[in-house]
Amino acid sequence: MSAGAVARLIWLSDLHFEAEGLVLGHDPRARLDAAIDHINAHFPHPETELCLITGDLVDTATEANYTELRRRLDRLQVSWVAMTGNHDARALFLKHLPQPRDQQPGFAQYEVALHGSRLICLDSLWEGEDAGLLCPARLGWLEARLKVADARPVIIFLHHPPVDLGLPMLDPDKLRNGADLMALLAQFPQVSHVCCGHVHRPVAARAGGLTVTSLRSVLYQAPAPVPAWDWDSFTPPREAPEMGVITVGDGQITIRSEQFCAYEVGGAA
């Protein structure tokens, strides 16, 4: 890539894939296929370097769901990597989905070096809990990777937000030790951004000198916090899914949301 060129990444989150049936009235196969078709049509390789998926790959962690999910994701004409979310099971995730060579043993945690940037993808799964956690081993691995970072910007990707995002029903299930993560990242000026999933809403927050951004789900969305809602009254709003398009270059990082299908494609009747 020539000097001044811009690298482009596609960001997906919260597929909640099921090989059969609906999830909260939405068709996860139709929504995922629409996303893949959109990427293949509009974001070809080599102009697009990578597609990243920040967790909740499946809604129910079964062999059948991961097998069918892998088959569909392999239709992507760009390389792709994925991270765990609270709906995933680590053992099945690692068995069925590809991992870069330098992953931390036992975790879906790894680094991807791209033109002009480094991406560090974290495994925030705390099995059996909706909230996330980075154990000392995972934080230690991250610190070691950051200590050998060069001048290229580093973008951190994980499922669980490390800070509150102003979402009363979702903030309690953020990364449980998010303060530890943010304190670690603050020691390394190369870290420029944190991208997370989990909340099914597009939010940007500034905390500890870092921008934290979340994304809409590929499948269904969480309601906005106003008017107030709770889990007993929870109903996904009629909002179309989106993907993130990330560009890195010329001294800046840009993240924009892009709708890839109408709400009616795989949406609830």
GROMACS .gro file of N, CA and C in nm, residues 52-191:
model
  420
   52LEU      N    1  -1.444  -0.797   1.036
   52LEU     CA    2  -1.436  -0.838   1.176
   52LEU      C    3  -1.576  -0.851   1.233
   53ILE      N    4  -1.596  -0.950   1.320
   53ILE     CA    5  -1.727  -0.973   1.382
   53ILE      C    6  -1.708  -0.975   1.533
   54THR      N    7  -1.769  -0.879   1.603
   54THR     CA    8  -1.743  -0.862   1.746
   54THR      C    9  -1.846  -0.935   1.833
   55GLY      N   10  -1.850  -1.067   1.817
   55GLY     CA   11  -1.916  -1.149   1.917
   55GLY      C   12  -2.063  -1.178   1.896
   56ASP      N   13  -2.112  -1.269   1.982
   56ASP     CA   14  -2.246  -1.327   1.969
   56ASP      C   15  -2.266  -1.378   1.827
   57LEU      N   16  -2.175  -1.466   1.787
   57LEU     CA   17  -2.184  -1.526   1.654
   57LEU      C   18  -2.311  -1.609   1.641
   58VAL      N   19  -2.348  -1.679   1.747
   58VAL     CA   20  -2.469  -1.761   1.746
   58VAL      C   21  -2.558  -1.716   1.862
   59ASP      N   22  -2.687  -1.749   1.851
   59ASP     CA   23  -2.778  -1.721   1.962
   59ASP      C   24  -2.774  -1.835   2.062
   60THR      N   25  -2.765  -1.958   2.012
   60THR     CA   26  -2.752  -2.078   2.095
   60THR      C   27  -2.626  -2.151   2.050
   61ALA      N   28  -2.537  -2.180   2.143
   61ALA     CA   29  -2.407  -2.239   2.109
   61ALA      C   30  -2.421  -2.389   2.091
   62THR      N   31  -2.442  -2.433   1.966
   62THR     CA   32  -2.451  -2.575   1.933
   62THR      C   33  -2.359  -2.605   1.816
   63GLU      N   34  -2.324  -2.734   1.802
   63GLU     CA   35  -2.243  -2.777   1.689
   63GLU      C   36  -2.310  -2.740   1.557
   64ALA      N   37  -2.441  -2.765   1.548
   64ALA     CA   38  -2.513  -2.741   1.423
   64ALA      C   39  -2.510  -2.592   1.385
   65ASN      N   40  -2.529  -2.504   1.484
   65ASN     CA   41  -2.531  -2.362   1.455
   65ASN      C   42  -2.394  -2.312   1.408
   66TYR      N   43  -2.288  -2.355   1.477
   66TYR     CA   44  -2.155  -2.310   1.435
   66TYR      C   45  -2.117  -2.368   1.299
   67THR      N   46  -2.156  -2.492   1.271
   67THR     CA   47  -2.123  -2.553   1.143
   67THR      C   48  -2.189  -2.477   1.028
   68GLU      N   49  -2.319  -2.448   1.042
   68GLU     CA   50  -2.389  -2.376   0.936
   68GLU      C   51  -2.341  -2.231   0.926
   69LEU      N   52  -2.312  -2.170   1.039
   69LEU     CA   53  -2.260  -2.033   1.037
   69LEU      C   54  -2.128  -2.027   0.960
   70ARG      N   55  -2.037  -2.120   0.989
   70ARG     CA   56  -1.909  -2.122   0.918
   70ARG      C   57  -1.929  -2.138   0.768
   71ARG      N   58  -2.021  -2.223   0.728
   71ARG     CA   59  -2.047  -2.243   0.586
   71ARG      C   60  -2.090  -2.114   0.519
   72ARG      N   61  -2.175  -2.039   0.586
   72ARG     CA   62  -2.223  -1.913   0.526
   72ARG      C   63  -2.115  -1.805   0.527
   73LEU      N   64  -2.043  -1.792   0.636
   73LEU     CA   65  -1.939  -1.689   0.642
   73LEU      C   66  -1.828  -1.714   0.540
   74ASP      N   67  -1.807  -1.838   0.505
   74ASP     CA   68  -1.704  -1.868   0.406
   74ASP      C   69  -1.742  -1.820   0.267
   75ARG      N   70  -1.864  -1.772   0.249
   75ARG     CA   71  -1.902  -1.707   0.123
   75ARG      C   72  -1.840  -1.568   0.109
   76LEU      N   73  -1.795  -1.511   0.219
   76LEU     CA   74  -1.733  -1.379   0.211
   76LEU      C   75  -1.612  -1.383   0.120
   77GLN      N   76  -1.600  -1.283   0.034
   77GLN     CA   77  -1.488  -1.276  -0.059
   77GLN      C   78  -1.370  -1.197  -0.002
   78VAL      N   79  -1.382  -1.154   0.123
   78VAL     CA   80  -1.270  -1.094   0.196
   78VAL      C   81  -1.240  -1.183   0.316
   79SER      N   82  -1.118  -1.173   0.368
   79SER     CA   83  -1.083  -1.248   0.488
   79SER      C   84  -1.169  -1.202   0.604
   80TRP      N   85  -1.195  -1.292   0.699
   80TRP     CA   86  -1.277  -1.255   0.814
   80TRP      C   87  -1.222  -1.320   0.941
   81VAL      N   88  -1.244  -1.249   1.053
   81VAL     CA   89  -1.209  -1.300   1.185
   81VAL      C   90  -1.325  -1.267   1.279
   82ALA      N   91  -1.333  -1.339   1.390
   82ALA     CA   92  -1.445  -1.321   1.482
   82ALA      C   93  -1.397  -1.326   1.626
   83MET      N   94  -1.476  -1.266   1.712
   83MET     CA   95  -1.451  -1.265   1.855
   83MET      C   96  -1.568  -1.329   1.928
   84THR      N   97  -1.546  -1.373   2.051
   84THR     CA   98  -1.652  -1.433   2.130
   84THR      C   99  -1.743  -1.326   2.190
   85GLY      N  100  -1.869  -1.365   2.213
   85GLY     CA  101  -1.964  -1.287   2.290
   85GLY      C  102  -2.027  -1.374   2.396
   86ASN      N  103  -2.115  -1.318   2.475
   86ASN     CA  104  -2.172  -1.394   2.586
   86ASN      C  105  -2.263  -1.507   2.541
   87HIS      N  106  -2.312  -1.506   2.417
   87HIS     CA  107  -2.393  -1.617   2.365
   87HIS      C  108  -2.307  -1.729   2.309
   88ASP      N  109  -2.178  -1.707   2.295
   88ASP     CA  110  -2.090  -1.808   2.239
   88ASP      C  111  -2.040  -1.904   2.346
   89ALA      N  112  -1.992  -2.021   2.302
   89ALA     CA  113  -1.922  -2.116   2.389
   89ALA      C  114  -1.780  -2.126   2.334
   90ARG      N  115  -1.683  -2.099   2.419
   90ARG     CA  116  -1.545  -2.086   2.370
   90ARG      C  117  -1.495  -2.213   2.301
   91ALA      N  118  -1.523  -2.328   2.359
   91ALA     CA  119  -1.472  -2.453   2.300
   91ALA      C  120  -1.528  -2.475   2.160
   92LEU      N  121  -1.658  -2.454   2.142
   92LEU     CA  122  -1.718  -2.471   2.010
   92LEU      C  123  -1.673  -2.362   1.915
   93PHE      N  124  -1.659  -2.241   1.965
   93PHE     CA  125  -1.612  -2.129   1.884
   93PHE      C  126  -1.474  -2.161   1.826
   94LEU      N  127  -1.383  -2.204   1.912
   94LEU     CA  128  -1.247  -2.234   1.867
   94LEU      C  129  -1.243  -2.356   1.776
   95LYS      N  130  -1.334  -2.449   1.795
   95LYS     CA  131  -1.338  -2.569   1.712
   95LYS      C  132  -1.382  -2.539   1.570
   96HIS      N  133  -1.482  -2.450   1.555
   96HIS     CA  134  -1.547  -2.432   1.426
   96HIS      C  135  -1.504  -2.308   1.348
   97LEU      N  136  -1.451  -2.206   1.415
   97LEU     CA  137  -1.422  -2.081   1.346
   97LEU      C  138  -1.272  -2.059   1.336
   98PRO      N  139  -1.225  -2.004   1.225
   98PRO     CA  140  -1.080  -1.989   1.204
   98PRO      C  141  -1.021  -1.887   1.300
   99GLN      N  142  -0.897  -1.913   1.341
   99GLN     CA  143  -0.825  -1.823   1.430
   99GLN      C  144  -0.688  -1.792   1.369
  100PRO      N  145  -0.642  -1.667   1.381
  100PRO     CA  146  -0.508  -1.634   1.333
  100PRO      C  147  -0.401  -1.716   1.405
  101ARG      N  148  -0.286  -1.729   1.343
  101ARG     CA  149  -0.181  -1.815   1.396
  101ARG      C  150  -0.131  -1.770   1.532
  102ASP      N  151  -0.134  -1.639   1.558
  102ASP     CA  152  -0.073  -1.590   1.682
  102ASP      C  153  -0.174  -1.575   1.795
  103GLN      N  154  -0.288  -1.647   1.790
  103GLN     CA  155  -0.386  -1.633   1.896
  103GLN      C  156  -0.327  -1.678   2.030
  104GLN      N  157  -0.380  -1.620   2.138
  104GLN     CA  158  -0.341  -1.666   2.270
  104GLN      C  159  -0.397  -1.806   2.293
  105PRO      N  160  -0.315  -1.903   2.330
  105PRO     CA  161  -0.365  -2.040   2.348
  105PRO      C  162  -0.482  -2.045   2.446
  106GLY      N  163  -0.589  -2.114   2.402
  106GLY     CA  164  -0.705  -2.132   2.487
  106GLY      C  165  -0.807  -2.022   2.479
  107PHE      N  166  -0.777  -1.914   2.405
  107PHE     CA  167  -0.870  -1.801   2.394
  107PHE      C  168  -0.881  -1.756   2.248
  108ALA      N  169  -0.994  -1.695   2.217
  108ALA     CA  170  -1.013  -1.633   2.085
  108ALA      C  171  -0.961  -1.490   2.093
  109GLN      N  172  -0.832  -1.476   2.109
  109GLN     CA  173  -0.768  -1.347   2.134
  109GLN      C  174  -0.640  -1.342   2.051
  110TYR      N  175  -0.625  -1.238   1.969
  110TYR     CA  176  -0.518  -1.237   1.870
  110TYR      C  177  -0.498  -1.095   1.817
  111GLU      N  178  -0.392  -1.080   1.740
  111GLU     CA  179  -0.359  -0.953   1.675
  111GLU      C  180  -0.360  -0.973   1.524
  112VAL      N  181  -0.406  -0.870   1.453
  112VAL     CA  182  -0.403  -0.870   1.307
  112VAL      C  183  -0.328  -0.745   1.263
  113ALA      N  184  -0.222  -0.763   1.188
  113ALA     CA  185  -0.145  -0.650   1.137
  113ALA      C  186  -0.193  -0.617   0.996
  114LEU      N  187  -0.235  -0.493   0.976
  114LEU     CA  188  -0.280  -0.448   0.847
  114LEU      C  189  -0.195  -0.330   0.801
  115HIS      N  190  -0.215  -0.288   0.678
  115HIS     CA  191  -0.144  -0.173   0.628
  115HIS      C  192  -0.179  -0.050   0.711
  116GLY      N  193  -0.083   0.004   0.778
  116GLY     CA  194  -0.103   0.130   0.850
  116GLY      C  195  -0.165   0.119   0.986
  117SER      N  196  -0.197  -0.002   1.034
  117SER     CA  197  -0.261  -0.014   1.165
  117SER      C  198  -0.241  -0.154   1.219
  118ARG      N  199  -0.267  -0.168   1.349
  118ARG     CA  200  -0.270  -0.299   1.415
  118ARG      C  201  -0.404  -0.314   1.484
  119LEU      N  202  -0.464  -0.429   1.469
  119LEU     CA  203  -0.592  -0.460   1.534
  119LEU      C  204  -0.566  -0.565   1.640
  120ILE      N  205  -0.614  -0.539   1.762
  120ILE     CA  206  -0.603  -0.638   1.869
  120ILE      C  207  -0.744  -0.677   1.909
  121CYS      N  208  -0.774  -0.806   1.895
  121CYS     CA  209  -0.908  -0.858   1.917
  121CYS      C  210  -0.909  -0.939   2.046
  122LEU      N  211  -0.997  -0.902   2.138
  122LEU     CA  212  -0.997  -0.959   2.272
  122LEU      C  213  -1.114  -1.054   2.294
  123ASP      N  214  -1.091  -1.152   2.377
  123ASP     CA  215  -1.190  -1.253   2.414
  123ASP      C  216  -1.247  -1.214   2.550
  124SER      N  217  -1.363  -1.147   2.549
  124SER     CA  218  -1.421  -1.098   2.674
  124SER      C  219  -1.527  -1.191   2.730
  125LEU      N  220  -1.538  -1.312   2.676
  125LEU     CA  221  -1.638  -1.407   2.723
  125LEU      C  222  -1.611  -1.449   2.868
  126TRP      N  223  -1.712  -1.437   2.951
  126TRP     CA  224  -1.712  -1.486   3.089
  126TRP      C  225  -1.820  -1.594   3.091
  127GLU      N  226  -1.781  -1.717   3.074
  127GLU     CA  227  -1.879  -1.822   3.047
  127GLU      C  228  -1.979  -1.835   3.161
  128GLY      N  229  -2.106  -1.841   3.122
  128GLY     CA  230  -2.215  -1.849   3.218
  128GLY      C  231  -2.270  -1.715   3.262
  129GLU      N  232  -2.209  -1.605   3.216
  129GLU     CA  233  -2.252  -1.471   3.255
  129GLU      C  234  -2.284  -1.387   3.131
  130ASP      N  235  -2.377  -1.293   3.146
  130ASP     CA  236  -2.404  -1.199   3.038
  130ASP      C  237  -2.296  -1.091   3.030
  131ALA      N  238  -2.244  -1.053   3.145
  131ALA     CA  239  -2.135  -0.955   3.149
  131ALA      C  240  -2.007  -1.018   3.098
  132GLY      N  241  -1.907  -0.934   3.070
  132GLY     CA  242  -1.779  -0.982   3.021
  132GLY      C  243  -1.670  -0.970   3.125
  133LEU      N  244  -1.557  -1.036   3.100
  133LEU     CA  245  -1.444  -1.032   3.191
  133LEU      C  246  -1.317  -1.063   3.113
  134LEU      N  247  -1.210  -0.990   3.146
  134LEU     CA  248  -1.077  -1.022   3.096
  134LEU      C  249  -0.993  -1.067   3.215
  135CYS      N  250  -0.961  -1.196   3.219
  135CYS     CA  251  -0.886  -1.251   3.330
  135CYS      C  252  -0.741  -1.200   3.327
  136PRO      N  253  -0.663  -1.219   3.435
  136PRO     CA  254  -0.524  -1.174   3.435
  136PRO      C  255  -0.442  -1.228   3.318
  137ALA      N  256  -0.468  -1.352   3.276
  137ALA     CA  257  -0.393  -1.408   3.164
  137ALA      C  258  -0.420  -1.331   3.036
  138ARG      N  259  -0.546  -1.297   3.013
  138ARG     CA  260  -0.579  -1.224   2.891
  138ARG      C  261  -0.528  -1.080   2.897
  139LEU      N  262  -0.538  -1.016   3.013
  139LEU     CA  263  -0.485  -0.880   3.026
  139LEU      C  264  -0.332  -0.881   3.013
  140GLY      N  265  -0.268  -0.983   3.066
  140GLY     CA  266  -0.123  -0.993   3.054
  140GLY      C  267  -0.079  -1.011   2.910
  141TRP      N  268  -0.152  -1.092   2.836
  141TRP     CA  269  -0.123  -1.110   2.694
  141TRP      C  270  -0.136  -0.978   2.620
  142LEU      N  271  -0.245  -0.904   2.650
  142LEU     CA  272  -0.266  -0.774   2.586
  142LEU      C  273  -0.153  -0.677   2.618
  143GLU      N  274  -0.113  -0.670   2.743
  143GLU     CA  275  -0.004  -0.579   2.781
  143GLU      C  276   0.124  -0.614   2.706
  144ALA      N  277   0.154  -0.743   2.693
  144ALA     CA  278   0.274  -0.784   2.621
  144ALA      C  279   0.268  -0.742   2.475
  145ARG      N  280   0.150  -0.754   2.412
  145ARG     CA  281   0.137  -0.713   2.273
  145ARG      C  282   0.152  -0.562   2.259
  146LEU      N  283   0.097  -0.487   2.352
  146LEU     CA  284   0.106  -0.341   2.344
  146LEU      C  285   0.249  -0.293   2.366
  147LYS      N  286   0.325  -0.364   2.446
  147LYS     CA  287   0.462  -0.322   2.474
  147LYS      C  288   0.552  -0.335   2.352
  148VAL      N  289   0.514  -0.416   2.256
  148VAL     CA  290   0.596  -0.428   2.134
  148VAL      C  291   0.532  -0.352   2.018
  149ALA      N  292   0.436  -0.268   2.048
  149ALA     CA  293   0.368  -0.191   1.943
  149ALA      C  294   0.462  -0.087   1.886
  150ASP      N  295   0.452  -0.068   1.754
  150ASP     CA  296   0.529   0.038   1.690
  150ASP      C  297   0.441   0.163   1.682
  151ALA      N  298   0.474   0.253   1.592
  151ALA     CA  299   0.404   0.382   1.587
  151ALA      C  300   0.267   0.372   1.520
  152ARG      N  301   0.235   0.259   1.457
  152ARG     CA  302   0.105   0.247   1.391
  152ARG      C  303  -0.009   0.253   1.493
  153PRO      N  304  -0.122   0.313   1.456
  153PRO     CA  305  -0.236   0.315   1.549
  153PRO      C  306  -0.286   0.175   1.578
  154VAL      N  307  -0.329   0.154   1.701
  154VAL     CA  308  -0.385   0.026   1.745
  154VAL      C  309  -0.533   0.046   1.772
  155ILE      N  310  -0.616  -0.039   1.714
  155ILE     CA  311  -0.760  -0.039   1.742
  155ILE      C  312  -0.793  -0.167   1.817
  156ILE      N  313  -0.862  -0.153   1.929
  156ILE     CA  314  -0.901  -0.267   2.012
  156ILE      C  315  -1.045  -0.306   1.977
  157PHE      N  316  -1.068  -0.435   1.957
  157PHE     CA  317  -1.202  -0.488   1.931
  157PHE      C  318  -1.235  -0.592   2.037
  158LEU      N  319  -1.357  -0.584   2.090
  158LEU     CA  320  -1.407  -0.685   2.184
  158LEU      C  321  -1.558  -0.678   2.187
  159HIS      N  322  -1.621  -0.777   2.248
  159HIS     CA  323  -1.767  -0.781   2.251
  159HIS      C  324  -1.825  -0.684   2.353
  160HIS      N  325  -1.776  -0.687   2.475
  160HIS     CA  326  -1.839  -0.612   2.585
  160HIS      C  327  -1.781  -0.471   2.596
  161PRO      N  328  -1.865  -0.368   2.602
  161PRO     CA  329  -1.813  -0.233   2.624
  161PRO      C  330  -1.740  -0.224   2.758
  162PRO      N  331  -1.627  -0.154   2.763
  162PRO     CA  332  -1.555  -0.140   2.889
  162PRO      C  333  -1.603  -0.024   2.974
  163VAL      N  334  -1.696   0.057   2.923
  163VAL     CA  335  -1.748   0.174   2.995
  163VAL      C  336  -1.899   0.178   2.978
  164ASP      N  337  -1.966   0.253   3.065
  164ASP     CA  338  -2.109   0.277   3.048
  164ASP      C  339  -2.133   0.358   2.922
  165LEU      N  340  -2.242   0.325   2.852
  165LEU     CA  341  -2.276   0.395   2.729
  165LEU      C  342  -2.409   0.469   2.739
  166GLY      N  343  -2.458   0.489   2.862
  166GLY     CA  344  -2.584   0.561   2.879
  166GLY      C  345  -2.705   0.477   2.843
  167LEU      N  346  -2.693   0.343   2.860
  167LEU     CA  347  -2.801   0.250   2.827
  167LEU      C  348  -2.838   0.175   2.954
  168PRO      N  349  -2.937   0.221   3.030
  168PRO     CA  350  -2.963   0.169   3.165
  168PRO      C  351  -2.984   0.019   3.173
  169MET      N  352  -3.046  -0.043   3.072
  169MET     CA  353  -3.073  -0.185   3.078
  169MET      C  354  -2.954  -0.269   3.030
  170LEU      N  355  -2.857  -0.206   2.968
  170LEU     CA  356  -2.746  -0.279   2.908
  170LEU      C  357  -2.613  -0.253   2.977
  171ASP      N  358  -2.597  -0.134   3.035
  171ASP     CA  359  -2.470  -0.100   3.100
  171ASP      C  360  -2.432  -0.197   3.212
  172PRO      N  361  -2.526  -0.253   3.290
  172PRO     CA  362  -2.485  -0.346   3.396
  172PRO      C  363  -2.412  -0.470   3.346
  173ASP      N  364  -2.429  -0.504   3.219
  173ASP     CA  365  -2.366  -0.624   3.164
  173ASP      C  366  -2.248  -0.590   3.075
  174LYS      N  367  -2.182  -0.479   3.104
  174LYS     CA  368  -2.060  -0.444   3.030
  174LYS      C  369  -1.944  -0.531   3.076
  175LEU      N  370  -1.823  -0.499   3.032
  175LEU     CA  371  -1.703  -0.567   3.078
  175LEU      C  372  -1.686  -0.541   3.227
  176ARG      N  373  -1.687  -0.647   3.309
  176ARG     CA  374  -1.687  -0.629   3.453
  176ARG      C  375  -1.563  -0.556   3.502
  177ASN      N  376  -1.449  -0.583   3.444
  177ASN     CA  377  -1.326  -0.512   3.483
  177ASN      C  378  -1.282  -0.415   3.373
  178GLY      N  379  -1.380  -0.343   3.322
  178GLY     CA  380  -1.352  -0.246   3.218
  178GLY      C  381  -1.256  -0.137   3.262
  179ALA      N  382  -1.261  -0.098   3.389
  179ALA     CA  383  -1.169   0.005   3.438
  179ALA      C  384  -1.024  -0.042   3.428
  180ASP      N  385  -1.001  -0.171   3.453
  180ASP     CA  386  -0.865  -0.225   3.441
  180ASP      C  387  -0.818  -0.219   3.295
  181LEU      N  388  -0.907  -0.254   3.204
  181LEU     CA  389  -0.870  -0.248   3.062
  181LEU      C  390  -0.840  -0.105   3.020
  182MET      N  391  -0.925  -0.011   3.057
  182MET     CA  392  -0.905   0.128   3.015
  182MET      C  393  -0.777   0.186   3.075
  183ALA      N  394  -0.747   0.149   3.200
  183ALA     CA  395  -0.623   0.197   3.262
  183ALA      C  396  -0.501   0.142   3.190
  184LEU      N  397  -0.508   0.017   3.147
  184LEU     CA  398  -0.397  -0.042   3.073
  184LEU      C  399  -0.381   0.028   2.938
  185LEU      N  400  -0.490   0.045   2.866
  185LEU     CA  401  -0.482   0.106   2.733
  185LEU      C  402  -0.430   0.250   2.740
  186ALA      N  403  -0.462   0.320   2.849
  186ALA     CA  404  -0.419   0.460   2.862
  186ALA      C  405  -0.268   0.475   2.868
  187GLN      N  406  -0.197   0.367   2.899
  187GLN     CA  407  -0.051   0.373   2.907
  187GLN      C  408   0.016   0.369   2.770
  188PHE      N  409  -0.063   0.345   2.665
  188PHE     CA  410  -0.004   0.326   2.533
  188PHE      C  411  -0.069   0.422   2.434
  189PRO      N  412   0.002   0.528   2.397
  189PRO     CA  413  -0.056   0.630   2.310
  189PRO      C  414  -0.091   0.580   2.171
  190GLN      N  415  -0.038   0.465   2.131
  190GLN     CA  416  -0.073   0.412   1.999
  190GLN      C  417  -0.219   0.368   1.992
  191VAL      N  418  -0.278   0.335   2.109
  191VAL     CA  419  -0.418   0.289   2.109
  191VAL      C  420  -0.507   0.409   2.083
   0.00000   0.00000   0.00000
